[in-house]
């Protein structure tokens, strides 16, 4: 897994910058977008997964902002920790998300729970090795879930300096409360995790048709540039290809469900077929299957995120590393990289 933590922001518009970790085949390294202005205010779309990552982003942001500027508004495209755990490092900012996203806060383990769970992972347990390989580098100590201070339904219009910012609710899709951020003057859309580039997407809420519809809403905005939740910057063609892939997975899962296959058998079929062979993290196909089966079976119980991922890893044993380094060493090395130290 390649891990490249950016030390600088990439300018993508006249006053818009992106923080773009280059980390294919990994969990947790999400993109963020800064909307600057000529005044003392700035808006940040999503916050990173840990304190070290958030400090790295903040340092890079202050190198492009006016000296007196502060990040006064944070927008969370959804409530997954890799897009929101850094919220608490902006104590004076207004934090905005959809009202529906509040429901996801109860579905995902908080940072303290995640840290304790990883501390208990055993290297002789296959799922434990998987978790340590993908999440063991992250130091969640001292972080607390910081919920939004302002929520909305459907649509919200903001203004940062002279820049119009449109927040558009598109969930349930990846989670129950997804939103996209549209900057109409520059033709930029921040897609959050309704768009993954380079890896198999993972969706916790669904149905997958909701993800397809969210992609259509992005394309209807005729974007010049799309910032996915994970992966490199793309245009409309790549969003359309991603949408078609999700639709293909939806149709295949529906066929398998209609043929009477149990969920795990259907997931095993998708893993064997390995559609989208150039994409990383193929074990996520089993998560997509579990998510879609819940809707097809009209299940009422909430999805257990950890248990669902455990099942996916068990069905795709090739994704489990043979061994993993010591967790303390992983965290120290990662935090040093985030701080720009070698």
mmCIF file of C-alpha atoms in Angstrom:
data_model
loop_
_atom_site.group_PDB
_atom_site.id
_atom_site.type_symbol
_atom_site.label_atom_id
_atom_site.label_comp_id
_atom_site.label_asym_id
_atom_site.label_seq_id
_atom_site.Cartn_x
_atom_site.Cartn_y
_atom_site.Cartn_z
ATOM 1 C CA UNK A 1 0.000 0.000 0.000
ATOM 2 C CA UNK A 2 1.448 3.357 -1.052
ATOM 3 C CA UNK A 3 1.049 6.077 1.578
ATOM 4 C CA UNK A 4 1.780 9.649 0.529
ATOM 5 C CA UNK A 5 0.522 12.337 2.890
ATOM 6 C CA UNK A 6 0.476 15.755 1.204
ATOM 7 C CA UNK A 7 2.479 18.544 2.793
ATOM 8 C CA UNK A 8 0.843 21.180 0.589
ATOM 9 C CA UNK A 9 -2.593 21.843 -0.851
ATOM 10 C CA UNK A 10 -3.294 21.625 -4.585
ATOM 11 C CA UNK A 11 -4.983 24.655 -6.094
ATOM 12 C CA UNK A 12 -8.053 23.580 -8.076
ATOM 13 C CA UNK A 13 -9.883 26.925 -8.430
ATOM 14 C CA UNK A 14 -9.239 30.630 -7.977
ATOM 15 C CA UNK A 15 -9.653 30.361 -4.203
ATOM 16 C CA UNK A 16 -10.163 26.617 -3.811
ATOM 17 C CA UNK A 17 -7.582 24.070 -2.725
ATOM 18 C CA UNK A 18 -7.626 20.295 -2.254
ATOM 19 C CA UNK A 19 -5.784 18.095 0.238
ATOM 20 C CA UNK A 20 -5.249 14.884 -1.706
ATOM 21 C CA UNK A 21 -3.592 11.917 0.035
ATOM 22 C CA UNK A 22 -2.161 9.516 -2.523
ATOM 23 C CA UNK A 23 -2.968 6.255 -0.753
ATOM 24 C CA UNK A 24 -4.636 3.677 -3.038
ATOM 25 C CA UNK A 25 -5.652 0.387 -1.503
ATOM 26 C CA UNK A 26 -6.072 1.837 1.976
ATOM 27 C CA UNK A 27 -8.869 2.787 4.333
ATOM 28 C CA UNK A 28 -9.119 6.135 6.080
ATOM 29 C CA UNK A 29 -7.188 8.576 3.875
ATOM 30 C CA UNK A 30 -9.896 10.901 2.587
ATOM 31 C CA UNK A 31 -9.706 14.033 0.471
ATOM 32 C CA UNK A 32 -10.565 17.462 1.898
ATOM 33 C CA UNK A 33 -11.234 20.789 0.168
ATOM 34 C CA UNK A 34 -10.534 24.315 1.416
ATOM 35 C CA UNK A 35 -12.551 27.269 0.118
ATOM 36 C CA UNK A 36 -10.538 30.403 0.896
ATOM 37 C CA UNK A 37 -11.549 34.045 0.621
ATOM 38 C CA UNK A 38 -10.078 37.537 0.759
ATOM 39 C CA UNK A 39 -11.677 38.022 4.171
ATOM 40 C CA UNK A 40 -11.015 36.390 7.534
ATOM 41 C CA UNK A 41 -13.241 33.388 6.827
ATOM 42 C CA UNK A 42 -12.628 30.066 5.107
ATOM 43 C CA UNK A 43 -14.648 26.892 4.647
ATOM 44 C CA UNK A 44 -13.324 23.340 4.904
ATOM 45 C CA UNK A 45 -15.068 20.361 3.334
ATOM 46 C CA UNK A 46 -14.422 17.318 5.567
ATOM 47 C CA UNK A 47 -11.788 16.848 8.245
ATOM 48 C CA UNK A 48 -9.146 14.096 8.447
ATOM 49 C CA UNK A 49 -9.137 10.898 10.491
ATOM 50 C CA UNK A 50 -6.632 11.787 13.243
ATOM 51 C CA UNK A 51 -5.175 14.752 15.092
ATOM 52 C CA UNK A 52 -1.829 14.397 13.300
ATOM 53 C CA UNK A 53 -3.462 14.413 9.878
ATOM 54 C CA UNK A 54 -5.685 17.348 10.809
ATOM 55 C CA UNK A 55 -2.702 19.358 12.032
ATOM 56 C CA UNK A 56 -0.890 18.607 8.755
ATOM 57 C CA UNK A 57 -3.875 19.817 6.758
ATOM 58 C CA UNK A 58 -4.311 22.913 8.929
ATOM 59 C CA UNK A 59 -0.636 23.843 8.543
ATOM 60 C CA UNK A 60 -0.917 23.525 4.766
ATOM 61 C CA UNK A 61 -4.136 25.567 4.783
ATOM 62 C CA UNK A 62 -2.568 28.460 6.666
ATOM 63 C CA UNK A 63 0.162 28.674 4.041
ATOM 64 C CA UNK A 64 -2.446 29.653 1.422
ATOM 65 C CA UNK A 65 -4.841 31.669 3.609
ATOM 66 C CA UNK A 66 -4.443 35.339 4.549
ATOM 67 C CA UNK A 67 -2.565 35.736 7.824
ATOM 68 C CA UNK A 68 -5.687 36.754 9.765
ATOM 69 C CA UNK A 69 -7.953 34.056 8.291
ATOM 70 C CA UNK A 70 -9.462 31.166 10.229
ATOM 71 C CA UNK A 71 -11.471 28.143 9.159
ATOM 72 C CA UNK A 72 -14.850 29.358 10.359
ATOM 73 C CA UNK A 73 -17.036 26.720 8.677
ATOM 74 C CA UNK A 74 -16.611 22.962 8.388
ATOM 75 C CA UNK A 75 -18.906 20.918 6.137
ATOM 76 C CA UNK A 76 -19.041 17.149 6.604
ATOM 77 C CA UNK A 77 -20.131 15.327 3.453
ATOM 78 C CA UNK A 78 -21.110 12.444 5.767
ATOM 79 C CA UNK A 79 -20.417 11.166 9.277
ATOM 80 C CA UNK A 80 -17.759 8.473 8.676
ATOM 81 C CA UNK A 81 -14.788 9.109 10.944
ATOM 82 C CA UNK A 82 -12.295 9.561 8.121
ATOM 83 C CA UNK A 83 -14.321 12.607 7.042
ATOM 84 C CA UNK A 84 -15.208 14.014 10.457
ATOM 85 C CA UNK A 85 -12.986 12.932 13.360
ATOM 86 C CA UNK A 86 -10.901 16.085 12.916
ATOM 87 C CA UNK A 87 -13.941 18.291 13.637
ATOM 88 C CA UNK A 88 -12.918 18.750 17.249
ATOM 89 C CA UNK A 89 -9.726 20.556 16.235
ATOM 90 C CA UNK A 90 -11.889 23.437 14.956
ATOM 91 C CA UNK A 91 -13.672 24.361 18.198
ATOM 92 C CA UNK A 92 -14.796 27.796 17.002
ATOM 93 C CA UNK A 93 -16.095 26.685 13.619
ATOM 94 C CA UNK A 94 -19.691 26.124 12.635
ATOM 95 C CA UNK A 95 -19.970 22.451 11.629
ATOM 96 C CA UNK A 96 -22.626 21.666 9.032
ATOM 97 C CA UNK A 97 -24.072 18.363 7.835
ATOM 98 C CA UNK A 98 -27.437 16.967 6.854
ATOM 99 C CA UNK A 99 -29.903 16.226 9.616
ATOM 100 C CA UNK A 100 -30.002 12.589 8.487
ATOM 101 C CA UNK A 101 -26.257 12.199 9.065
ATOM 102 C CA UNK A 102 -26.860 12.403 12.823
ATOM 103 C CA UNK A 103 -28.236 8.872 12.606
ATOM 104 C CA UNK A 104 -24.905 7.494 11.415
ATOM 105 C CA UNK A 105 -23.086 8.755 14.505
ATOM 106 C CA UNK A 106 -24.634 5.866 16.435
ATOM 107 C CA UNK A 107 -23.789 3.270 13.769
ATOM 108 C CA UNK A 108 -19.997 3.619 13.644
ATOM 109 C CA UNK A 109 -17.611 3.025 16.553
ATOM 110 C CA UNK A 110 -16.276 6.270 17.973
ATOM 111 C CA UNK A 111 -12.534 7.046 18.013
ATOM 112 C CA UNK A 112 -12.049 5.843 21.602
ATOM 113 C CA UNK A 113 -13.848 2.574 20.809
ATOM 114 C CA UNK A 114 -11.786 2.101 17.649
ATOM 115 C CA UNK A 115 -8.537 2.672 19.488
ATOM 116 C CA UNK A 116 -9.465 0.163 22.198
ATOM 117 C CA UNK A 117 -10.578 -2.399 19.609
ATOM 118 C CA UNK A 118 -7.276 -2.098 17.707
ATOM 119 C CA UNK A 119 -5.287 -2.410 20.918
ATOM 120 C CA UNK A 120 -7.027 -5.737 21.481
ATOM 121 C CA UNK A 121 -6.393 -7.088 17.966
ATOM 122 C CA UNK A 122 -4.216 -10.200 17.986
ATOM 123 C CA UNK A 123 -1.742 -10.888 15.166
ATOM 124 C CA UNK A 124 -2.744 -14.572 15.219
ATOM 125 C CA UNK A 125 -6.331 -13.645 14.311
ATOM 126 C CA UNK A 126 -6.842 -13.085 10.535
ATOM 127 C CA UNK A 127 -9.387 -10.281 10.959
ATOM 128 C CA UNK A 128 -7.183 -8.693 13.601
ATOM 129 C CA UNK A 129 -4.270 -8.635 11.146
ATOM 130 C CA UNK A 130 -6.490 -7.043 8.531
ATOM 131 C CA UNK A 131 -7.639 -4.326 10.922
ATOM 132 C CA UNK A 132 -4.099 -3.640 12.091
ATOM 133 C CA UNK A 133 -2.804 -3.502 8.510
ATOM 134 C CA UNK A 134 -5.396 -0.887 7.511
ATOM 135 C CA UNK A 135 -6.234 0.955 10.729
ATOM 136 C CA UNK A 136 -3.362 0.191 13.121
ATOM 137 C CA UNK A 137 -1.379 3.228 11.933
ATOM 138 C CA UNK A 138 -4.046 5.673 13.134
ATOM 139 C CA UNK A 139 -3.770 7.167 16.617
ATOM 140 C CA UNK A 140 -7.298 8.019 17.752
ATOM 141 C CA UNK A 141 -6.317 8.971 21.306
ATOM 142 C CA UNK A 142 -7.705 12.304 22.452
ATOM 143 C CA UNK A 143 -10.289 12.466 19.665
ATOM 144 C CA UNK A 144 -13.998 12.667 20.358
ATOM 145 C CA UNK A 145 -16.883 12.598 17.945
ATOM 146 C CA UNK A 146 -17.853 16.223 17.378
ATOM 147 C CA UNK A 147 -21.361 16.424 15.932
ATOM 148 C CA UNK A 148 -22.612 19.187 13.666
ATOM 149 C CA UNK A 149 -23.732 22.469 15.163
ATOM 150 C CA UNK A 150 -26.054 23.093 12.207
ATOM 151 C CA UNK A 151 -28.052 20.651 10.117
ATOM 152 C CA UNK A 152 -30.320 20.966 7.109
ATOM 153 C CA UNK A 153 -32.545 18.975 4.791
ATOM 154 C CA UNK A 154 -32.473 18.937 0.995
ATOM 155 C CA UNK A 155 -30.391 22.027 0.173
ATOM 156 C CA UNK A 156 -28.468 24.855 1.842
ATOM 157 C CA UNK A 157 -26.903 27.927 0.216
ATOM 158 C CA UNK A 158 -23.796 29.443 1.799
ATOM 159 C CA UNK A 159 -21.320 32.144 0.891
ATOM 160 C CA UNK A 160 -17.634 32.194 1.792
ATOM 161 C CA UNK A 161 -16.260 35.594 0.913
ATOM 162 C CA UNK A 162 -17.381 36.074 -2.673
ATOM 163 C CA UNK A 163 -17.742 32.319 -3.367
ATOM 164 C CA UNK A 164 -21.179 30.714 -3.570
ATOM 165 C CA UNK A 165 -21.313 27.289 -1.919
ATOM 166 C CA UNK A 166 -24.261 24.946 -2.479
ATOM 167 C CA UNK A 167 -24.816 21.974 -0.185
ATOM 168 C CA UNK A 168 -27.070 19.342 -1.744
ATOM 169 C CA UNK A 169 -28.371 16.326 0.165
ATOM 170 C CA UNK A 170 -28.022 13.124 -1.893
ATOM 171 C CA UNK A 171 -28.429 10.407 0.757
ATOM 172 C CA UNK A 172 -29.234 7.795 1.674
ATOM 173 C CA UNK A 173 -26.464 6.399 -0.490
ATOM 174 C CA UNK A 174 -23.002 5.753 0.979
ATOM 175 C CA UNK A 175 -24.474 6.609 4.395
ATOM 176 C CA UNK A 176 -27.934 7.745 5.355
ATOM 177 C CA UNK A 177 -27.006 11.429 5.276
ATOM 178 C CA UNK A 178 -24.667 12.138 2.350
ATOM 179 C CA UNK A 179 -24.300 15.572 0.832
ATOM 180 C CA UNK A 180 -22.298 16.962 -2.058
ATOM 181 C CA UNK A 181 -20.753 20.437 -2.206
ATOM 182 C CA UNK A 182 -21.148 22.418 -5.424
ATOM 183 C CA UNK A 183 -19.054 25.490 -6.182
ATOM 184 C CA UNK A 184 -20.943 26.755 -9.242
ATOM 185 C CA UNK A 185 -18.584 29.624 -10.124
ATOM 186 C CA UNK A 186 -15.638 27.250 -10.599
ATOM 187 C CA UNK A 187 -17.528 24.129 -11.707
ATOM 188 C CA UNK A 188 -16.206 22.039 -8.806
ATOM 189 C CA UNK A 189 -18.153 19.327 -6.988
ATOM 190 C CA UNK A 190 -16.935 17.721 -3.767
ATOM 191 C CA UNK A 191 -18.562 14.301 -4.012
ATOM 192 C CA UNK A 192 -17.723 12.748 -0.660
ATOM 193 C CA UNK A 193 -17.913 8.974 -0.661
ATOM 194 C CA UNK A 194 -20.605 8.600 -3.276
ATOM 195 C CA UNK A 195 -17.576 8.546 -5.587
ATOM 196 C CA UNK A 196 -14.485 6.354 -5.042
ATOM 197 C CA UNK A 197 -11.716 6.340 -7.631
ATOM 198 C CA UNK A 198 -9.145 3.545 -7.843
ATOM 199 C CA UNK A 199 -10.659 1.170 -5.282
ATOM 200 C CA UNK A 200 -13.863 -0.834 -5.033
ATOM 201 C CA UNK A 201 -16.410 1.459 -3.360
ATOM 202 C CA UNK A 202 -17.808 0.623 0.041
ATOM 203 C CA UNK A 203 -21.333 1.654 1.012
ATOM 204 C CA UNK A 204 -22.917 1.235 4.431
ATOM 205 C CA UNK A 205 -26.473 2.494 3.875
ATOM 206 C CA UNK A 206 -27.599 2.078 0.299
ATOM 207 C CA UNK A 207 -29.511 1.026 -1.588
ATOM 208 C CA UNK A 208 -26.993 1.065 -4.422
ATOM 209 C CA UNK A 209 -29.599 2.797 -6.547
ATOM 210 C CA UNK A 210 -29.184 5.737 -4.161
ATOM 211 C CA UNK A 211 -25.483 5.872 -5.043
ATOM 212 C CA UNK A 212 -26.333 5.767 -8.748
ATOM 213 C CA UNK A 213 -28.832 8.613 -8.320
ATOM 214 C CA UNK A 214 -26.291 10.650 -6.342
ATOM 215 C CA UNK A 215 -23.802 10.276 -9.209
ATOM 216 C CA UNK A 216 -26.500 11.400 -11.635
ATOM 217 C CA UNK A 217 -27.053 14.519 -9.527
ATOM 218 C CA UNK A 218 -23.336 15.267 -9.757
ATOM 219 C CA UNK A 219 -23.363 14.825 -13.538
ATOM 220 C CA UNK A 220 -26.458 17.037 -13.840
ATOM 221 C CA UNK A 221 -24.369 19.880 -12.393
ATOM 222 C CA UNK A 222 -22.072 19.614 -15.452
ATOM 223 C CA UNK A 223 -18.926 19.758 -13.321
ATOM 224 C CA UNK A 224 -15.540 20.823 -14.611
ATOM 225 C CA UNK A 225 -13.825 18.945 -11.794
ATOM 226 C CA UNK A 226 -14.973 16.401 -9.218
ATOM 227 C CA UNK A 227 -13.188 15.733 -5.939
ATOM 228 C CA UNK A 228 -14.042 12.157 -4.910
ATOM 229 C CA UNK A 229 -14.061 11.072 -1.290
ATOM 230 C CA UNK A 230 -10.972 8.960 -2.008
ATOM 231 C CA UNK A 231 -8.684 8.954 -5.024
ATOM 232 C CA UNK A 232 -7.462 11.482 -7.603
ATOM 233 C CA UNK A 233 -9.351 14.399 -9.090
ATOM 234 C CA UNK A 234 -11.614 13.405 -11.980
ATOM 235 C CA UNK A 235 -14.023 14.747 -14.564
ATOM 236 C CA UNK A 236 -17.514 13.784 -15.624
ATOM 237 C CA UNK A 237 -16.378 10.778 -17.677
ATOM 238 C CA UNK A 238 -14.782 9.083 -14.659
ATOM 239 C CA UNK A 239 -17.848 9.788 -12.514
ATOM 240 C CA UNK A 240 -20.021 8.242 -15.206
ATOM 241 C CA UNK A 241 -17.779 5.153 -15.345
ATOM 242 C CA UNK A 242 -17.970 4.833 -11.553
ATOM 243 C CA UNK A 243 -21.758 5.182 -11.659
ATOM 244 C CA UNK A 244 -22.000 2.479 -14.318
ATOM 245 C CA UNK A 245 -19.821 0.151 -12.221
ATOM 246 C CA UNK A 246 -22.068 0.596 -9.187
ATOM 247 C CA UNK A 247 -25.122 -0.012 -11.382
ATOM 248 C CA UNK A 248 -23.514 -3.176 -12.741
ATOM 249 C CA UNK A 249 -22.849 -4.437 -9.198
ATOM 250 C CA UNK A 250 -26.437 -3.578 -8.211
ATOM 251 C CA UNK A 251 -27.872 -5.540 -11.126
ATOM 252 C CA UNK A 252 -25.618 -8.557 -10.506
ATOM 253 C CA UNK A 253 -26.511 -8.657 -6.803
ATOM 254 C CA UNK A 254 -30.210 -8.452 -7.681
ATOM 255 C CA UNK A 255 -29.800 -11.365 -10.098
ATOM 256 C CA UNK A 256 -28.099 -13.490 -7.435
ATOM 257 C CA UNK A 257 -30.731 -12.585 -4.867
ATOM 258 C CA UNK A 258 -33.471 -13.440 -7.346
ATOM 259 C CA UNK A 259 -31.836 -16.821 -7.931
ATOM 260 C CA UNK A 260 -32.219 -17.564 -4.234
ATOM 261 C CA UNK A 261 -28.543 -17.424 -3.215
ATOM 262 C CA UNK A 262 -27.854 -16.585 0.438
ATOM 263 C CA UNK A 263 -25.934 -13.368 0.972
ATOM 264 C CA UNK A 264 -22.545 -14.964 1.650
ATOM 265 C CA UNK A 265 -22.847 -17.209 -1.396
ATOM 266 C CA UNK A 266 -23.723 -14.218 -3.553
ATOM 267 C CA UNK A 267 -20.755 -12.292 -2.174
ATOM 268 C CA UNK A 268 -18.483 -15.229 -2.957
ATOM 269 C CA UNK A 269 -19.714 -15.204 -6.555
ATOM 270 C CA UNK A 270 -18.890 -11.496 -6.910
ATOM 271 C CA UNK A 271 -15.463 -12.043 -5.394
ATOM 272 C CA UNK A 272 -14.747 -14.870 -7.851
ATOM 273 C CA UNK A 273 -15.975 -12.844 -10.824
ATOM 274 C CA UNK A 274 -13.862 -9.864 -9.667
ATOM 275 C CA UNK A 275 -15.497 -7.335 -11.951
ATOM 276 C CA UNK A 276 -13.386 -4.211 -12.007
ATOM 277 C CA UNK A 277 -10.183 -6.230 -11.631
ATOM 278 C CA UNK A 278 -8.079 -3.064 -11.774
ATOM 279 C CA UNK A 279 -9.658 -1.750 -8.572
ATOM 280 C CA UNK A 280 -8.131 -2.256 -5.140
ATOM 281 C CA UNK A 281 -9.785 -3.578 -1.966
ATOM 282 C CA UNK A 282 -11.889 -6.202 -3.737
ATOM 283 C CA UNK A 283 -13.111 -7.529 -0.359
ATOM 284 C CA UNK A 284 -15.462 -4.552 -0.319
ATOM 285 C CA UNK A 285 -17.598 -6.374 -2.893
ATOM 286 C CA UNK A 286 -18.865 -8.475 0.009
ATOM 287 C CA UNK A 287 -19.840 -5.312 1.905
ATOM 288 C CA UNK A 288 -21.767 -4.073 -1.136
ATOM 289 C CA UNK A 289 -23.567 -7.412 -1.289
ATOM 290 C CA UNK A 290 -24.495 -7.321 2.402
ATOM 291 C CA UNK A 291 -25.733 -3.736 2.134
ATOM 292 C CA UNK A 292 -27.891 -4.430 -0.899
ATOM 293 C CA UNK A 293 -29.275 -7.697 0.506
ATOM 294 C CA UNK A 294 -30.524 -5.790 3.556
ATOM 295 C CA UNK A 295 -32.719 -3.691 1.268
ATOM 296 C CA UNK A 296 -33.840 -6.591 -0.873
ATOM 297 C CA UNK A 297 -34.738 -8.575 2.251
ATOM 298 C CA UNK A 298 -36.367 -5.494 3.821
ATOM 299 C CA UNK A 299 -34.256 -5.958 6.936
ATOM 300 C CA UNK A 300 -35.081 -3.605 9.795
ATOM 301 C CA UNK A 301 -32.106 -4.138 12.097
ATOM 302 C CA UNK A 302 -29.226 -1.654 11.689
ATOM 303 C CA UNK A 303 -26.113 -2.753 9.843
ATOM 304 C CA UNK A 304 -23.215 -3.697 12.125
ATOM 305 C CA UNK A 305 -20.273 -2.115 10.326
ATOM 306 C CA UNK A 306 -17.530 -4.108 12.058
ATOM 307 C CA UNK A 307 -19.332 -7.443 11.741
ATOM 308 C CA UNK A 308 -20.057 -6.772 8.064
ATOM 309 C CA UNK A 309 -16.404 -6.000 7.375
ATOM 310 C CA UNK A 310 -15.376 -9.120 9.315
ATOM 311 C CA UNK A 311 -17.576 -11.241 7.064
ATOM 312 C CA UNK A 312 -16.114 -9.581 3.963
ATOM 313 C CA UNK A 313 -12.560 -10.341 5.091
ATOM 314 C CA UNK A 314 -13.438 -13.941 5.909
ATOM 315 C CA UNK A 315 -14.889 -14.412 2.411
ATOM 316 C CA UNK A 316 -11.787 -12.866 0.792
ATOM 317 C CA UNK A 317 -8.841 -14.425 2.652
ATOM 318 C CA UNK A 318 -6.347 -13.230 0.023
ATOM 319 C CA UNK A 319 -6.737 -9.713 1.431
ATOM 320 C CA UNK A 320 -5.322 -10.737 4.836
ATOM 321 C CA UNK A 321 -1.608 -9.955 5.290
ATOM 322 C CA UNK A 322 0.642 -12.738 6.542
ATOM 323 C CA UNK A 323 1.987 -10.499 9.292
ATOM 324 C CA UNK A 324 1.809 -6.911 10.508
ATOM 325 C CA UNK A 325 4.317 -4.691 12.340
ATOM 326 C CA UNK A 326 3.920 -3.659 15.957
ATOM 327 C CA UNK A 327 1.079 -1.152 16.338
ATOM 328 C CA UNK A 328 3.085 1.365 18.350
ATOM 329 C CA UNK A 329 5.721 1.403 15.602
ATOM 330 C CA UNK A 330 3.026 1.828 12.942
ATOM 331 C CA UNK A 331 1.522 4.822 14.726
ATOM 332 C CA UNK A 332 4.886 6.476 15.380
ATOM 333 C CA UNK A 333 6.001 6.099 11.763
ATOM 334 C CA UNK A 334 2.680 7.366 10.413
ATOM 335 C CA UNK A 335 2.513 10.397 12.696
ATOM 336 C CA UNK A 336 6.094 11.281 11.741
ATOM 337 C CA UNK A 337 5.104 11.123 8.067
ATOM 338 C CA UNK A 338 2.083 13.336 8.714
ATOM 339 C CA UNK A 339 4.336 15.870 10.429
ATOM 340 C CA UNK A 340 6.775 15.819 7.500
ATOM 341 C CA UNK A 341 9.527 14.096 9.467
ATOM 342 C CA UNK A 342 11.575 11.188 8.111
#
